[in-house]
Coordinates of C-alpha atoms in Angstrom, one line a residue:
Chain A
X1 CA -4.3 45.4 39.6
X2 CA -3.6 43.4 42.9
X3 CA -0.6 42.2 43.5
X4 CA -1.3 38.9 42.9
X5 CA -2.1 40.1 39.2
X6 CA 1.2 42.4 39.2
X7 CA 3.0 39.8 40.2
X8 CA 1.4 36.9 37.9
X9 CA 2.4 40.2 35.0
X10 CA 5.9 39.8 36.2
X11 CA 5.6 35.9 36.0
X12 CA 4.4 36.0 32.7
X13 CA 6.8 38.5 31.3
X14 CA 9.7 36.1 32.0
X15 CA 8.0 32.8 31.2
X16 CA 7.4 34.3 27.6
X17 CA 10.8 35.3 27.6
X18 CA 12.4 32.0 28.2
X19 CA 10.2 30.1 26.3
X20 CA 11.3 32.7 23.1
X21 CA 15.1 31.4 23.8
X22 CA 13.2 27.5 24.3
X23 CA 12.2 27.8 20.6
X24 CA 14.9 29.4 19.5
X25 CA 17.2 26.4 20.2
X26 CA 15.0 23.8 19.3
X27 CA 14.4 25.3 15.8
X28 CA 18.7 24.8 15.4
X29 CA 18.6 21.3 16.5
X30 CA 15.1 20.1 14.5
X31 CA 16.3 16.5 14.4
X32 CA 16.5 16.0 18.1
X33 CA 12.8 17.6 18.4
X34 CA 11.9 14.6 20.8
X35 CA 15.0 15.1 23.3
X36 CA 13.8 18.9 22.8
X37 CA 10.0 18.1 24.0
X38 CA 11.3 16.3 26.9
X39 CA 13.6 19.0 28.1
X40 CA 10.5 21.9 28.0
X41 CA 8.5 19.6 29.9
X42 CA 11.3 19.5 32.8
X43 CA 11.8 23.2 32.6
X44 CA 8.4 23.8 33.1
X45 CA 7.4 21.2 35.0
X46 CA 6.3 23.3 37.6
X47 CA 5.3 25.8 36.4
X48 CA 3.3 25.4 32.8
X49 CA 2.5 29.1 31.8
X50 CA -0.8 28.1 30.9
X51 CA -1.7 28.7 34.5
X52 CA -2.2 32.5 33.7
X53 CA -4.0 31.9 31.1
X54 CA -6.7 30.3 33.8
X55 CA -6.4 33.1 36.1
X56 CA -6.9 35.8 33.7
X57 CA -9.4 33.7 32.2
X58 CA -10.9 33.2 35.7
X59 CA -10.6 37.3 36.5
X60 CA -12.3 38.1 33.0
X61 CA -14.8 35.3 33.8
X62 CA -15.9 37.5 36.9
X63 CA -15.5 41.1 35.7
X64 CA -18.0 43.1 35.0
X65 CA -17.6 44.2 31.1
X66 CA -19.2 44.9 27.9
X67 CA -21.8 47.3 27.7
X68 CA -24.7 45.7 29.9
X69 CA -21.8 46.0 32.2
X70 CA -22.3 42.0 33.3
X71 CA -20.3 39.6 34.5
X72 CA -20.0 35.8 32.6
X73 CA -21.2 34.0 35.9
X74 CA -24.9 33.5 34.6
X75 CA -23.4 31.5 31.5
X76 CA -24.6 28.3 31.6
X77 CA -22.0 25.8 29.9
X78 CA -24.6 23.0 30.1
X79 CA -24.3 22.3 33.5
X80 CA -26.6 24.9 34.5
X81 CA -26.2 28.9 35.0
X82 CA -23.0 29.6 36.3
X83 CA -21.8 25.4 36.8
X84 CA -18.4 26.0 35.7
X85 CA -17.0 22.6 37.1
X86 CA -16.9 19.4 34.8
X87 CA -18.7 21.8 32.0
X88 CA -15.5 21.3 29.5
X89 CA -15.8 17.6 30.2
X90 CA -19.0 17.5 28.2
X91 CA -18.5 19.9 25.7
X92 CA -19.7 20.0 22.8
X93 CA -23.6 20.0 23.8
X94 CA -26.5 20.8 22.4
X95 CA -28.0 24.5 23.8
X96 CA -31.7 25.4 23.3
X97 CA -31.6 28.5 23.5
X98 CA -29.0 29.0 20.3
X99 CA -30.7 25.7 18.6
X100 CA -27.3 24.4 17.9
X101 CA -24.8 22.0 19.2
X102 CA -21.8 24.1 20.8
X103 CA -17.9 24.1 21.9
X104 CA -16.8 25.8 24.8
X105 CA -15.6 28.6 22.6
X106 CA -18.7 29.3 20.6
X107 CA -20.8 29.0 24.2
X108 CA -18.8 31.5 25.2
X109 CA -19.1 34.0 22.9
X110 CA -23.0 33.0 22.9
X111 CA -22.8 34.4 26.6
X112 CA -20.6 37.2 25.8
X113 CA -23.4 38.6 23.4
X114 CA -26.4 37.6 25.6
X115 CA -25.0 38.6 28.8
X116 CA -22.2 41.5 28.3
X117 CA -24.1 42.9 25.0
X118 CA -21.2 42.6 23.2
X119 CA -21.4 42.3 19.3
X120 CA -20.8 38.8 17.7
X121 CA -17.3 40.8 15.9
X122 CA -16.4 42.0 18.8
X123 CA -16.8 38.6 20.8
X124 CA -14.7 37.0 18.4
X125 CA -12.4 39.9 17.3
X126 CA -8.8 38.4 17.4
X127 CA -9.4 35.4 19.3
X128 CA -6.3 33.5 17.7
X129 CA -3.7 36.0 19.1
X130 CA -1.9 34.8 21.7
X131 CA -3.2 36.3 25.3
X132 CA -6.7 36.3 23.6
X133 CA -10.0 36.8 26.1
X134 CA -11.5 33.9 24.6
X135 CA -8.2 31.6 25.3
X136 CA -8.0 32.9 28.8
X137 CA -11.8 31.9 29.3
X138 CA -11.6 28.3 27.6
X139 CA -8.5 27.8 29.8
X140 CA -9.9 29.1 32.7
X141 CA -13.3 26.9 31.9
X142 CA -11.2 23.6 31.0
X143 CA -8.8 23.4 34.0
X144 CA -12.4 23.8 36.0
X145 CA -12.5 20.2 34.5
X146 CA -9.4 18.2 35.7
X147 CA -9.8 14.8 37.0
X148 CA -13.1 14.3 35.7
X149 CA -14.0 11.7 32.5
X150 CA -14.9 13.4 28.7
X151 CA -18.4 12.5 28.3
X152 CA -20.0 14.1 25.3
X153 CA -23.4 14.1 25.6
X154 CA -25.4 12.5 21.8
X155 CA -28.9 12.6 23.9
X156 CA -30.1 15.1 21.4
X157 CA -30.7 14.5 17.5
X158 CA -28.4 17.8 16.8
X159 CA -25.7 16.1 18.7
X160 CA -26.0 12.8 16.9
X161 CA -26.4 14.5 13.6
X162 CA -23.4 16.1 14.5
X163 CA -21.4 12.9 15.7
X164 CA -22.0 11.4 12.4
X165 CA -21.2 13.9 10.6
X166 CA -17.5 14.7 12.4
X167 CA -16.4 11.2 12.0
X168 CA -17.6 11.5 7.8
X169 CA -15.4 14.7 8.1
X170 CA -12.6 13.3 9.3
X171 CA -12.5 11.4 5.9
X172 CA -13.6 13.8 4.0
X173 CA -10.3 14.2 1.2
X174 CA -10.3 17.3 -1.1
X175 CA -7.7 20.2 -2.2
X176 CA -4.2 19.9 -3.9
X177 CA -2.4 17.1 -1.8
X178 CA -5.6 14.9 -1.1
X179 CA -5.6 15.4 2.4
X180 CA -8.5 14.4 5.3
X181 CA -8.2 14.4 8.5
X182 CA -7.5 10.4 8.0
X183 CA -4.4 10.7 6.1
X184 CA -2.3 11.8 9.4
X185 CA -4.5 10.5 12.3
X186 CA -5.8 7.3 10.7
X187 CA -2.7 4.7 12.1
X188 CA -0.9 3.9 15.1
X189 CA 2.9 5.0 15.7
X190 CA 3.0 7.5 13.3
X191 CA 5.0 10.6 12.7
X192 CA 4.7 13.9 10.3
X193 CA 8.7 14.5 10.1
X194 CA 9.6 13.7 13.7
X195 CA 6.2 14.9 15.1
X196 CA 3.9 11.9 16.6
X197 CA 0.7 11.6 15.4
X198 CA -2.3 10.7 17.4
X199 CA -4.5 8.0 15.6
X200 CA -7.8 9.0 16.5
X201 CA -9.5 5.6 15.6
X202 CA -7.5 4.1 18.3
X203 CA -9.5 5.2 21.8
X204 CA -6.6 5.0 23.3
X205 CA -4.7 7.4 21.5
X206 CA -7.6 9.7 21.0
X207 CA -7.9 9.9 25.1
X208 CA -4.5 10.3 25.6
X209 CA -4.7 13.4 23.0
X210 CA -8.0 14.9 23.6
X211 CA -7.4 15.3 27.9
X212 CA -4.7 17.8 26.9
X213 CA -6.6 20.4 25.7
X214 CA -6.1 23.4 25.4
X215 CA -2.5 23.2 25.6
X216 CA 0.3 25.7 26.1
X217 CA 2.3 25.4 22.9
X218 CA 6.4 26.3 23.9
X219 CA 6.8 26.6 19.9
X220 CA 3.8 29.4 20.0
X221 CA 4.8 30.7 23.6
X222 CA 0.5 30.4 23.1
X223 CA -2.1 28.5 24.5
X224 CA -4.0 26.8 21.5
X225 CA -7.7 25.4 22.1
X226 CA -9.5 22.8 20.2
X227 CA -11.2 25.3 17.1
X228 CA -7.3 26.7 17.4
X229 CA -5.6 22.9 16.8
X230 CA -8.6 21.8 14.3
X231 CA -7.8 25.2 12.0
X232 CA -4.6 24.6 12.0
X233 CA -4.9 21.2 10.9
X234 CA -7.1 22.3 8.3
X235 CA -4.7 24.8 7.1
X236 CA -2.3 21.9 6.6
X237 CA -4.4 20.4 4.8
X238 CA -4.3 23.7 2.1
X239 CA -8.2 23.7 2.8
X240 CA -9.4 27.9 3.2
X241 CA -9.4 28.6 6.4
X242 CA -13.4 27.3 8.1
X243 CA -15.4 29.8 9.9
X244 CA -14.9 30.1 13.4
X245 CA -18.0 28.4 15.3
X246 CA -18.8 27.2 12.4
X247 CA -20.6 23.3 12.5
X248 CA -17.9 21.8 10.7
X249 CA -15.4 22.6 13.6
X250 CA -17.9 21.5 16.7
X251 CA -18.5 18.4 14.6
X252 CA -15.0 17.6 14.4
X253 CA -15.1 17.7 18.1
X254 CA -17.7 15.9 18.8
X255 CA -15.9 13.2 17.1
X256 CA -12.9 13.2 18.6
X257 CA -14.2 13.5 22.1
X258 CA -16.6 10.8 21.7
X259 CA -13.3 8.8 20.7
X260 CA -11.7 10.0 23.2
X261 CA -14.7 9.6 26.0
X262 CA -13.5 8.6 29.4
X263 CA -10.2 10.1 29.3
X264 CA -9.6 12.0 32.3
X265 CA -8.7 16.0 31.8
X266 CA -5.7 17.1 32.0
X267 CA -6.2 20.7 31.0
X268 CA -3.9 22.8 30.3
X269 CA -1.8 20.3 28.4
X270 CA 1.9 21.6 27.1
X271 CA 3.2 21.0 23.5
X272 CA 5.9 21.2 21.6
Chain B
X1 CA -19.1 -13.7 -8.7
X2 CA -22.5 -14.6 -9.9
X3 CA -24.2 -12.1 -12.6
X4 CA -26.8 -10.6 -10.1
X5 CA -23.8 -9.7 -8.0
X6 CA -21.6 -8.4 -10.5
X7 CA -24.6 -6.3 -12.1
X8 CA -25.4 -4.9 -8.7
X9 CA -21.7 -4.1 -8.4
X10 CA -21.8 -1.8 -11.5
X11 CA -25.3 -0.2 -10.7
X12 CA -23.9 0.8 -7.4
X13 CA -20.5 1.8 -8.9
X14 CA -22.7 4.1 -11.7
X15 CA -24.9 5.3 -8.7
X16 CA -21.4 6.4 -6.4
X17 CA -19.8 8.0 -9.8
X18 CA -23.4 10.0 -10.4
X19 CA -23.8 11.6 -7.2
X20 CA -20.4 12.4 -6.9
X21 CA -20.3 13.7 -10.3
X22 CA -22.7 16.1 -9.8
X23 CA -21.4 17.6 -6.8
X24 CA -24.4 16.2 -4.9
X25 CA -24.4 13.2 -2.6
X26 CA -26.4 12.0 0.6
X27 CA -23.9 12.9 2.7
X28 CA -24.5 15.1 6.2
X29 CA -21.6 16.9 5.7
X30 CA -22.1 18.3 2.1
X31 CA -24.3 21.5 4.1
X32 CA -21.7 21.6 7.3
X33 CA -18.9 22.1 5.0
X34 CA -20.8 24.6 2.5
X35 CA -21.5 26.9 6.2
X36 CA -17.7 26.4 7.3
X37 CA -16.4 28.0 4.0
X38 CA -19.3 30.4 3.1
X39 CA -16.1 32.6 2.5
X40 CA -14.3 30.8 -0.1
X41 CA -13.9 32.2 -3.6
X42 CA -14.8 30.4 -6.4
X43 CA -11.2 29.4 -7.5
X44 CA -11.2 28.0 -3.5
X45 CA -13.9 26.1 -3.9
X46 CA -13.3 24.5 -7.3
X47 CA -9.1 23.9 -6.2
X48 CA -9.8 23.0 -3.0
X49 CA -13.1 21.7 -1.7
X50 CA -14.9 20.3 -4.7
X51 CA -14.1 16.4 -4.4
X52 CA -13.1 14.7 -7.7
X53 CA -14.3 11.1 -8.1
X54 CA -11.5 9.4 -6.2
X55 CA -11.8 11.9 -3.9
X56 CA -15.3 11.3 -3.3
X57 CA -15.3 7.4 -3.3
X58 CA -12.1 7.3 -1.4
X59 CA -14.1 9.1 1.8
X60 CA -17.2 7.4 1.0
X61 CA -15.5 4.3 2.0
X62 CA -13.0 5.9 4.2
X63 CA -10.2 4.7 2.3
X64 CA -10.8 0.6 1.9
X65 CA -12.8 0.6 -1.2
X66 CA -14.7 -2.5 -1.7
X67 CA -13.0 -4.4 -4.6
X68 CA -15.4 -3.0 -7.6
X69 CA -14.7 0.4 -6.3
X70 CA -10.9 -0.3 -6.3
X71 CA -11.0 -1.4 -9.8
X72 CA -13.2 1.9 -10.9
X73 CA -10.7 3.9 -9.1
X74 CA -7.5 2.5 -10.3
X75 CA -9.0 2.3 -14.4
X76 CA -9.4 6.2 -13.6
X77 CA -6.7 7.1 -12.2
X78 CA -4.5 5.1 -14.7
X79 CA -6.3 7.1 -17.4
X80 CA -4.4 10.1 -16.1
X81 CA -1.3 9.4 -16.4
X82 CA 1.3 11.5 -18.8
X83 CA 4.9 10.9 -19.3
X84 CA 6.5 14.6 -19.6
X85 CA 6.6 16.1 -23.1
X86 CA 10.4 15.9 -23.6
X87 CA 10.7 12.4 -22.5
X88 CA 12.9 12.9 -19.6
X89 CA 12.0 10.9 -16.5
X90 CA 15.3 11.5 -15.2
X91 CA 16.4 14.9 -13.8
X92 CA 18.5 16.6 -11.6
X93 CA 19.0 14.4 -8.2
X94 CA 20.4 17.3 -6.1
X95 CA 17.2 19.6 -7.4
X96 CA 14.7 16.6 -6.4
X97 CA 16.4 16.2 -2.7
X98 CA 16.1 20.0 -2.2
X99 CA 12.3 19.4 -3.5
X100 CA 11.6 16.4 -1.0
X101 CA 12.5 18.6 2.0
X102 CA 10.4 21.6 1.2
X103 CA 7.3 21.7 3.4
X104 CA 6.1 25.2 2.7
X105 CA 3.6 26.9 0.0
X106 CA 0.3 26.7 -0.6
X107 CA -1.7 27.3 2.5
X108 CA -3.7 30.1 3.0
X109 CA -6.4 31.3 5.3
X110 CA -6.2 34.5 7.7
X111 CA -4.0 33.3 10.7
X112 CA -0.7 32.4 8.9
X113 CA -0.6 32.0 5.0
X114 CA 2.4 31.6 2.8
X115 CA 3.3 34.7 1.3
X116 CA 2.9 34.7 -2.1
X117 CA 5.1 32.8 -4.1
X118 CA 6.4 30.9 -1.6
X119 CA 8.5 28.0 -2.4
X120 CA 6.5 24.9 -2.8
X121 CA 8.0 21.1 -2.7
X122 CA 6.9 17.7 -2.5
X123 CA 7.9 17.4 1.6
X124 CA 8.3 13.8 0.8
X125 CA 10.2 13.5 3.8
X126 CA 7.1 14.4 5.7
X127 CA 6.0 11.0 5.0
X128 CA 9.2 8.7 3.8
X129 CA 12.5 7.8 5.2
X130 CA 14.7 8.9 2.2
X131 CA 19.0 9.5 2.5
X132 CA 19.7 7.5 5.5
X133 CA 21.8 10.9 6.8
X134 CA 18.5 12.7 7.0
X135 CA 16.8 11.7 10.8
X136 CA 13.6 14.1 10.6
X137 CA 11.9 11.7 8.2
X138 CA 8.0 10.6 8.7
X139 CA 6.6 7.7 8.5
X140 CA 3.1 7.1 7.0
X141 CA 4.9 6.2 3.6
X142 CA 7.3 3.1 3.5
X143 CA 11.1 4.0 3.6
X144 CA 12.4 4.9 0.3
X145 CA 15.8 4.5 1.6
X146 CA 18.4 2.9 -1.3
X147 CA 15.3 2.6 -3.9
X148 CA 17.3 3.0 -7.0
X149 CA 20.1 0.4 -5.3
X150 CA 18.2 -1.9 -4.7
X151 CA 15.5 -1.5 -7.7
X152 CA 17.7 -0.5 -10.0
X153 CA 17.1 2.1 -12.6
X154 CA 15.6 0.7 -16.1
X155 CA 13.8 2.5 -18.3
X156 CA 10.7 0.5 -16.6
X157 CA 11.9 1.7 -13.1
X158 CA 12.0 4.9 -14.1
X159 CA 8.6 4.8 -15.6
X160 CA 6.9 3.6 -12.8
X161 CA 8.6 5.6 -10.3
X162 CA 7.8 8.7 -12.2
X163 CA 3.8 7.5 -12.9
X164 CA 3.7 7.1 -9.3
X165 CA 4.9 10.4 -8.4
X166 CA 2.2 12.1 -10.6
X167 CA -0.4 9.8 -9.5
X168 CA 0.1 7.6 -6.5
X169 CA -3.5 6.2 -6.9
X170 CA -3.2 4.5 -10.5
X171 CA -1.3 2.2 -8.2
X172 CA -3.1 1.9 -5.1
X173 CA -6.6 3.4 -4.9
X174 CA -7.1 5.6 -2.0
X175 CA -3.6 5.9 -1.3
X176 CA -2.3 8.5 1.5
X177 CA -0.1 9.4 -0.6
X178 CA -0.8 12.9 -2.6
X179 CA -1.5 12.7 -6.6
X180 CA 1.8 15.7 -7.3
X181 CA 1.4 15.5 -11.0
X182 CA -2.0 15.1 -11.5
X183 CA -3.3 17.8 -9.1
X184 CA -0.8 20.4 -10.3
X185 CA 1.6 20.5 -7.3
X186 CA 4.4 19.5 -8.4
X187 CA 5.4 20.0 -12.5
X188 CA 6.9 17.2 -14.8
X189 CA 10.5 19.0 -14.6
X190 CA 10.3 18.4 -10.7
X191 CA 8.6 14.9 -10.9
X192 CA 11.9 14.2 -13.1
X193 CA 13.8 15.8 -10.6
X194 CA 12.5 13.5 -8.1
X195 CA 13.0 10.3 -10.0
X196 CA 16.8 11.0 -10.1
X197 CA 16.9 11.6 -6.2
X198 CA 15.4 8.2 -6.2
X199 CA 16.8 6.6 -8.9
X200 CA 20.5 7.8 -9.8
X201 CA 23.1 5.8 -8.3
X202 CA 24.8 8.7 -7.0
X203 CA 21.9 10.4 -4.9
X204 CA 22.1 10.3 -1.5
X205 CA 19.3 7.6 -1.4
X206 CA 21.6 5.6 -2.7
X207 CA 24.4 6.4 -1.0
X208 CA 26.4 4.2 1.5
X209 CA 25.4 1.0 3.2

């Protein structure tokens, strides 16, 4: 460990820490979860514990691992082999050597198995937990994006298959309460309890939401990515829980980001 | 409407109801959506991810069904509706503001289900301003704020506000709202419940102002 890791440890160790007593409070004083929101974003103004997420993801994206003892800089994110810059920005994109249309996470753990020899279960063992490889890498990979436009590439018939059939998704109503995507993100100025909603018909709101991502959540002391967010939603919803990678979840976000297309990244973004 | 129009109308009203019927339709997501939950149990699939007809038709036409669809909709949805064996539309207010609040139950998944026999409510304040003391209160619903007060509470009142509870859509096809009573979320006793924390004049719906 160099020091610049021990001390990042150190870093990390108390930003976790005070974001534990951050939640704590806001969970007493739900009603005033606005004022709350505003008051994590000056405490960690500068300093949005995301940021070692991106280094460790930027240290694992370099270290040799995995059994053919490789690093991840011959992954190609679209941009060509190791082009990390302005790769997130056009995520999801179709990949020819996979056949399928793919988000940063699932290219990821593509190049973790054809590169590092990992297993496909050991790619994406546990890659909800907080401090996850995979978050570190798809923060380390996103940030590598800030400033530039979302620009989804729908070149490709797999993409604009895709496309079409995110923004049917996002209507798509079943289960107990009747939910799609739709019933929360379908109208302007609207809130779940006190939590704004984006409404991802509106470009406006869709750009403003989708250059965020991933995003530290202060409630999760986490960062969350995109498949992260989308589960989540669709756990909400009292759907099962979709399959990782799976084309339903890349759809989704091929949707949104085409909504959400010129929006300049922000990455890492920082939520409640 | 001229009787070409109209007869087109129904054909393509018989068509919708077909496909959906059988579980089949044209759409590009009925494969993506098998693939995403390959893992589902049966009970999943048939609870929640099979569409119903309204379910169907509402995302065929993302939520503005054309007026023939509308009418289909509502004349099914209106043929669900049951008023609770015992006749009571009216419960216990205090049990139906409890209810209202309750966000939890129900969700399931790997990452962070509900352990099992969790609470489960109506969260109505998820989507309604409801006692003007309670702030945290959504809005994708109208405010529901002093309904009884300034509705009043008839045995028609009651009626209606109950029917709506168990089925928002024989009212307004392709509402956001959820169908409680009809899908098995909530039970009569707590619709009735409900009803009084809308309806009684001493709720705290009601109250003040």
């Amino acid at each position: 460990m160099t020091w610049r890791m021990r001390g990042l440890a150190a870093v990390a160790v108390l930003a976790a820490a005070s974001a534990v007593s951050i939640v704590a409070a806001a969970t007493d004083a739900e009603d005033h979860a606005a004022d709350e929101i505003r008051k994590y974003r000056q405490m960690l103004e500068d300093g949005n514990p995301a940021e070692l997420m991106e280094m460790k993801g930027e240290a694992l994206w370099r270290e040799a691992r995995g059994p053919t003892g490789a690093s991840l800089e011959a992954c190609d994110l679209g941009l060509g082999p190791g082009v990390v810059a302005g790769a997130y920005a056009q995520l999801p994109r179709f990949f020819a050597d996979t056949g399928r249309v793919q988000d940063t996470e699932s290219r990821l753990i593509s190049c973790m198995v054809a590169l590092q020899g990992f297993t496909p279960v050991e790619a994406t063992r546990d890659w909800y937990r907080p401090g996850s490889d995979l978050e570190a890498l798809v923060t380390y990979v996103a940030t590598q994006s800030k400033g530039m436009p979302i620009r989804v590439p729908v070149s490709h018939p797999e993409e604009a298959r895709l496309l079409a059939a995110g923004g049917e998704l996002f209507f798509r109503r079943s289960g107990p309460l009747d939910f799609s995507c739709a019933t929360c993100h379908s109208q302007d100025q609207r809130r779940i309890r006190l939590q704004d909603l984006p409404n991802f018909l509106n470009p406006a709101d869709a750009r403003a939401s989708m250059v965020t991502w991933p995003a530290y959540r202060v409630s999760q002391s986490a960062v969350w990515t995109m498949e992260r967010r989308l589960i989540d939603c669709v756990r909400q919803m009292r759907w099962p829980e979709p399959a990782f990678g799976s084309e339903a979840i890349v759809a989704l976000q091929v949707w949104l980001q085409h909504q959400g297309e010129g929006g300049e990244l922000q990455s890492p973004g920082i939520k409640r | 409407m001229s009787v070409r129009r109209r007869l087109f109308g129904l054909v393509a009203v018989a068509m919708l109801a077909s496909s959906s019927m059988a579980g089949a339709s044209d759409s590009v997501t009925d494969a993506i959506v098998r693939e995403a939950f390959a893992t589902a149990t049966p009970e999943e699939w048939r609870d929640r991810l099979a569409q119903d007809d309204a379910q169907a038709l509402c995302s065929r036409h993302r939520n503005l069904p054309p007026p023939e669809v509308a009418a289909q909709i509502l004349e099914s949805q209106r043929a669900t509706l049951r008023l609770p064996d015992d006749g009571r539309l009216m419960g216990d207010w205090r049990a139906g503001e409890k209810l209202a609040s309750i966000g939890t139950g129900g969700h399931i998944g790997r990452i962070q289900p509900d352990p099992p026999g969790r609470a489960k409510g109506g969260n109505c304040y998820a989507c309604h301003v409801m006692a003007p003391g309670e702030v945290a209160a959504g809005n994708i619903g109208p405010s529901l704020t002093g309904y009884g007060r300034l509705r009043g509470n008839t045995p028609e009142m009651q009626r209606y506000t109950y029917e709506k509870i168990h089925n928002a859509q024989a009212f307004f096809p392709c509402s956001h709202m959820p169908r409680f009573g009809h899908n098995g979320w909530l039970t009569p006793k707590e619709i009735a419940d409900l009803v009084a924390f809308l309806l009684d004049p001493a709720s705290s719906v009601n109250a003040g102002r």
